[in-house]
Tab-separated table of C-alpha atoms (C1' of nucleotides) in Angstrom:
chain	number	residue	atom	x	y	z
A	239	UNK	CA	-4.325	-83.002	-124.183
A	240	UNK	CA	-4.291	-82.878	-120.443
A	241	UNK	CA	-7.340	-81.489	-119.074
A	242	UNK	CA	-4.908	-79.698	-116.160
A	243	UNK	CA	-2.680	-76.315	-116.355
A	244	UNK	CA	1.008	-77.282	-116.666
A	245	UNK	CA	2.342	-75.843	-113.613
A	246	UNK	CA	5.605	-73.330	-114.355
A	247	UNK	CA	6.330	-72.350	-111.146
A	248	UNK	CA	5.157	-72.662	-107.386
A	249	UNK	CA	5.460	-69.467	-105.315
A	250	UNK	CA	4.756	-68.933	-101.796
A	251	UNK	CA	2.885	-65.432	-100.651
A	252	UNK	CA	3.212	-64.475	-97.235
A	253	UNK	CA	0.569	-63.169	-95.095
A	254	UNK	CA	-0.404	-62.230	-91.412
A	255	UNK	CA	-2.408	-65.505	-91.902
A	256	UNK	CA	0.108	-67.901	-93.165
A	257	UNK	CA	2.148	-68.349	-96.193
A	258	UNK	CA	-0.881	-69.014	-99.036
A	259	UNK	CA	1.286	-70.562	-102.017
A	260	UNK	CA	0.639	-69.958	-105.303
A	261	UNK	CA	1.107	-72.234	-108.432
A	262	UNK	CA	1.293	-70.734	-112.158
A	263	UNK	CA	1.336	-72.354	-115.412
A	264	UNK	CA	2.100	-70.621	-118.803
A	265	UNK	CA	-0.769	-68.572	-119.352
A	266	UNK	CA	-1.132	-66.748	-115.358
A	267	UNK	CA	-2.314	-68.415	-111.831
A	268	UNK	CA	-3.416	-71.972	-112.074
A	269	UNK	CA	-4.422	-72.625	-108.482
A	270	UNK	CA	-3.937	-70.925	-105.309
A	271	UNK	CA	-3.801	-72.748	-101.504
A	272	UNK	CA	-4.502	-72.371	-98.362
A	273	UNK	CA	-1.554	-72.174	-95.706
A	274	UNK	CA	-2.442	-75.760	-94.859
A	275	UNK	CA	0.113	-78.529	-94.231
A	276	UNK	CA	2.728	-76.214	-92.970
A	277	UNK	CA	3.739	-74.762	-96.403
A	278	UNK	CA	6.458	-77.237	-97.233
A	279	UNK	CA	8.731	-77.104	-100.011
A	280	UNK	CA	7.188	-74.174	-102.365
A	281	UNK	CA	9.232	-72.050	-103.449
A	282	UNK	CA	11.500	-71.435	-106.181
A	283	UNK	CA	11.028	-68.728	-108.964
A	284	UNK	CA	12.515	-68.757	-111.978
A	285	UNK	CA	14.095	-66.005	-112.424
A	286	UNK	CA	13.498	-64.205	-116.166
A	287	UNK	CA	9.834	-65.059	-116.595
A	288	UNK	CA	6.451	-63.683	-116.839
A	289	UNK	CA	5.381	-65.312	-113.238
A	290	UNK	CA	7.286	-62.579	-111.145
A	291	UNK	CA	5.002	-59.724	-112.569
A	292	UNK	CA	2.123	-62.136	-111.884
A	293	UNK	CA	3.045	-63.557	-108.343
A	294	UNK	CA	3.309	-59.723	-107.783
A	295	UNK	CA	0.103	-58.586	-108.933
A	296	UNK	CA	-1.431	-62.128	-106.874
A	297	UNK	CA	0.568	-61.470	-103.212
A	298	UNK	CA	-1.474	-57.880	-103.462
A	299	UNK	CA	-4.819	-59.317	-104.109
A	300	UNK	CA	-4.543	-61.950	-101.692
A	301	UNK	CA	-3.480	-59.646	-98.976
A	302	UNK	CA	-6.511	-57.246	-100.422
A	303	UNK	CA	-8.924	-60.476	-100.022
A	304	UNK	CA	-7.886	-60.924	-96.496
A	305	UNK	CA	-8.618	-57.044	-95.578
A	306	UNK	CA	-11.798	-57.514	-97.216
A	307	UNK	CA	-11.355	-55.225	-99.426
A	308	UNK	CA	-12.168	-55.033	-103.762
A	309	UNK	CA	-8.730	-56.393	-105.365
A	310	UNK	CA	-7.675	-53.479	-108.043
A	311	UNK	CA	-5.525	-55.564	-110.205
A	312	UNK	CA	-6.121	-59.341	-109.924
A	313	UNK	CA	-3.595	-61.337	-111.647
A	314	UNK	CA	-4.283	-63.317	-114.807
A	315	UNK	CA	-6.077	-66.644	-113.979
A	316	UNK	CA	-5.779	-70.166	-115.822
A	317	UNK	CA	-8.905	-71.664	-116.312
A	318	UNK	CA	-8.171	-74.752	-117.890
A	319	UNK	CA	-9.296	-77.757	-116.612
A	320	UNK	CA	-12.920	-77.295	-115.200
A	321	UNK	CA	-15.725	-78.109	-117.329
A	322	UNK	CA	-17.961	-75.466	-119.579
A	323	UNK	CA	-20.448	-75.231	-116.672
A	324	UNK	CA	-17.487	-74.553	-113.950
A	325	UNK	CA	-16.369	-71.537	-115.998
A	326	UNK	CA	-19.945	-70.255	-116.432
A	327	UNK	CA	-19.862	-70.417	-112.642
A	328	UNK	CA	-16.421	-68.931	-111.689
A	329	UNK	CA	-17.273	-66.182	-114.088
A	330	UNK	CA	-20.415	-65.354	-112.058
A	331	UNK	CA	-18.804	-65.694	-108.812
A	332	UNK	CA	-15.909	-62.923	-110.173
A	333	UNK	CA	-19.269	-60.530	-110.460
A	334	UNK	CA	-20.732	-60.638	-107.000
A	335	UNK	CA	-19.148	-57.560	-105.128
A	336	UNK	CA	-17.108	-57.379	-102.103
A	337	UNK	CA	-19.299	-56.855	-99.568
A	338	UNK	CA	-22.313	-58.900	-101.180
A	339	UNK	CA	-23.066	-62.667	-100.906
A	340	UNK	CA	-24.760	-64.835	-103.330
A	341	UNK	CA	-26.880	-67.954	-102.598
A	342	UNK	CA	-26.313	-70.934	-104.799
A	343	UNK	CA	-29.818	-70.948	-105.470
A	344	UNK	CA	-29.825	-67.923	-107.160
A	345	UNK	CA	-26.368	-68.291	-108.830
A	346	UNK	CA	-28.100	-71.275	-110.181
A	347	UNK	CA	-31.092	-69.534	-111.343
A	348	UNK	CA	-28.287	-66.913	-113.116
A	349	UNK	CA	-27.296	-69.909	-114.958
A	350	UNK	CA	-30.960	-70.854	-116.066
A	351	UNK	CA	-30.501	-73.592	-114.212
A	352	UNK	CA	-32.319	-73.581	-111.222
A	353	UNK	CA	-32.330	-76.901	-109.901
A	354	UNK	CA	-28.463	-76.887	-109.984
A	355	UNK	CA	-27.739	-75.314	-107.018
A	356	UNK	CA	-25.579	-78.394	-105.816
A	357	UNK	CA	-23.787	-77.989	-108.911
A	358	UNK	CA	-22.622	-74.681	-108.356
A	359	UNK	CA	-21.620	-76.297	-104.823
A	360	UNK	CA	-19.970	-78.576	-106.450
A	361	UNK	CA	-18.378	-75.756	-109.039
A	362	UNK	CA	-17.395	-73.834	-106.236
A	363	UNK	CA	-15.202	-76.444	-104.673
A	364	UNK	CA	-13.748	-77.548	-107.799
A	365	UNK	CA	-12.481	-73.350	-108.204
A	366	UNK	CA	-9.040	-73.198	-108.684
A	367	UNK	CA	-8.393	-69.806	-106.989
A	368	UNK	CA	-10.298	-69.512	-103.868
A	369	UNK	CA	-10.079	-65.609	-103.259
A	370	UNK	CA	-9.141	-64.362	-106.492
A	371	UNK	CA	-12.304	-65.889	-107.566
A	372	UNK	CA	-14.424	-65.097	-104.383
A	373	UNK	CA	-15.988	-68.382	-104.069
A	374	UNK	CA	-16.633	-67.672	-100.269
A	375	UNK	CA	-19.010	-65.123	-100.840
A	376	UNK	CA	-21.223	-67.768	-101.666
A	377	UNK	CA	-23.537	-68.993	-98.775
A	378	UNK	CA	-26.393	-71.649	-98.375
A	379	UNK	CA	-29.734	-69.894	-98.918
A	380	UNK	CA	-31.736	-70.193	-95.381
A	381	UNK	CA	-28.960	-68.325	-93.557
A	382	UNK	CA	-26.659	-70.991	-93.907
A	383	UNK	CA	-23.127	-70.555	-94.273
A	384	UNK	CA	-22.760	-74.020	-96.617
A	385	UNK	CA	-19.161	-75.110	-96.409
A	386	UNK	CA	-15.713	-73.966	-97.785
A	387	UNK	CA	-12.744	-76.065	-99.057
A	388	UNK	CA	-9.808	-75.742	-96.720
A	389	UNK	CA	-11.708	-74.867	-93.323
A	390	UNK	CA	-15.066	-73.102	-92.964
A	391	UNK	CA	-12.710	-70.813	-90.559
A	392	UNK	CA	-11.388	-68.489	-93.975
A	393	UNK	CA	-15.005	-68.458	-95.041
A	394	UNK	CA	-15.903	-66.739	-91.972
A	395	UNK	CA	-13.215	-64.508	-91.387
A	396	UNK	CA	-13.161	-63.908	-94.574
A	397	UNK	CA	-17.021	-62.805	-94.396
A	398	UNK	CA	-17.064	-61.065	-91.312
A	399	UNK	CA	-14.010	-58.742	-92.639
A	400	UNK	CA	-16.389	-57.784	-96.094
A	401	UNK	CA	-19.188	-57.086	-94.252
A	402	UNK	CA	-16.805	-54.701	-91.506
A	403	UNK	CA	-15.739	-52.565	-94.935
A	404	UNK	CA	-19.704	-52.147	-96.315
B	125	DA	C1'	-20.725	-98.328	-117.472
B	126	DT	C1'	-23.122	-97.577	-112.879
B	127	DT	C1'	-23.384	-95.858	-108.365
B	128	DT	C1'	-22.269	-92.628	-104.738
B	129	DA	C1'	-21.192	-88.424	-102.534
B	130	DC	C1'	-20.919	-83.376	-102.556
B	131	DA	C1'	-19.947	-76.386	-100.334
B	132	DA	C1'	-28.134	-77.124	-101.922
B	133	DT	C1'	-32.973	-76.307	-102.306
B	134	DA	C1'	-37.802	-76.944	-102.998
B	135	DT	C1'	-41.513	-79.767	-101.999
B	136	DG	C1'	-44.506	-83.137	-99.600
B	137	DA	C1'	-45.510	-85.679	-95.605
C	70	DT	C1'	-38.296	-82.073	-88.849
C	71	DC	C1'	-37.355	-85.796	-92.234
C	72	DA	C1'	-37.322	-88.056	-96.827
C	73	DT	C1'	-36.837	-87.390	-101.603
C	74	DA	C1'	-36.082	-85.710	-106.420
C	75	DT	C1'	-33.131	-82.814	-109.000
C	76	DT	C1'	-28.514	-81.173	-111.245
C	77	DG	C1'	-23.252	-81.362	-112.753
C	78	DT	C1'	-18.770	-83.514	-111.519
C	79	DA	C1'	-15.543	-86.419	-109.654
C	80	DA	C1'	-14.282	-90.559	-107.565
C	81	DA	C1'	-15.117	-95.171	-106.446
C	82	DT	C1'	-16.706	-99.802	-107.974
DNA sequence: ATTTACAATATGA
DNA sequence: TCATATTGTAAAT
């Protein structure tokens, strides 16, 4: 069996910081991009299927993510693909609150793990849905800001807006 | 199958 | 401040 979410549909969601597009497989969002590489040919949703609802739900909690602000109804998320320890970290990233970072030392230590705190980095990277799971809110322990798939620029912003709302 | 590199951190020099 | 061991994955060899 493939170890990847077959993708159903691509979808692009437009915001004031570039069209973010979306990918979904059967069971909800599979991955979610940047608006890198100028957003080419995405597009296209089939029409009677379960993916409108979801790109719906998604185009409000990405624009919520960029405000900084709690998403209310997150859309499903795939989380195939991604090893055992992955999950155990996306699931504690979904628990820090907006407003709040976590170190990966101490997400780590959550995972009685303590010495994995490159792991997590690594975790982190390998997240399918940057945003819906809030994988930026994670920072490198001494102050650091560690680093951020797709341009250390959204971690920042992205940041700076969180800590404007608490 | 082994080695290397990564969004890290603690420790020892 | 710099070098190193540690931990899980992915990619390269």
């Amino acid at each position: 069996m493939r170890k990847q979410p077959i993708i159903v549909a691509t979808l692009k969601i437009k915001t004031d910081e570039g069209d973010f597009v979306a990918r979904y497989s059967s069971a909800g969002l599979a991955r979610l991009d940047f608006p890198t590489t100028k957003t080419k040919g995405a597009a296209t949703a089939p029409a009677a299927h379960p993916v409108a609802g979801w790109h719906e739900l998604t185009t409000r909690a990405v624009r919520q993510a960029l405000q900084g602000r709690p998403m209310e109804a997150p859309p499903p998320v795939d989380l195939s693909g991604g090893t055992a320890f992955q999950r155990r970290v996306w699931a504690a990233l979904r628990t820090i609150p907006a407003g709040k970072t976590e170190t990966y030392a101490h997400l780590a230590a959550s995972l009685k793990k303590p010495k994995a705190a490159r792991a997590v980095g690594g975790a982190c990277g390998a997240n399918p849905a940057p945003l819906i799971i809030p994988c930026h809110r994670v920072v490198a322990a001494q102050g650091g800001l560690g680093g951020f798939s797709g341009g250390l620029h959204w971690k920042r912003k992205l940041l700076g807006r969180e800590a404007e709302e608490n």
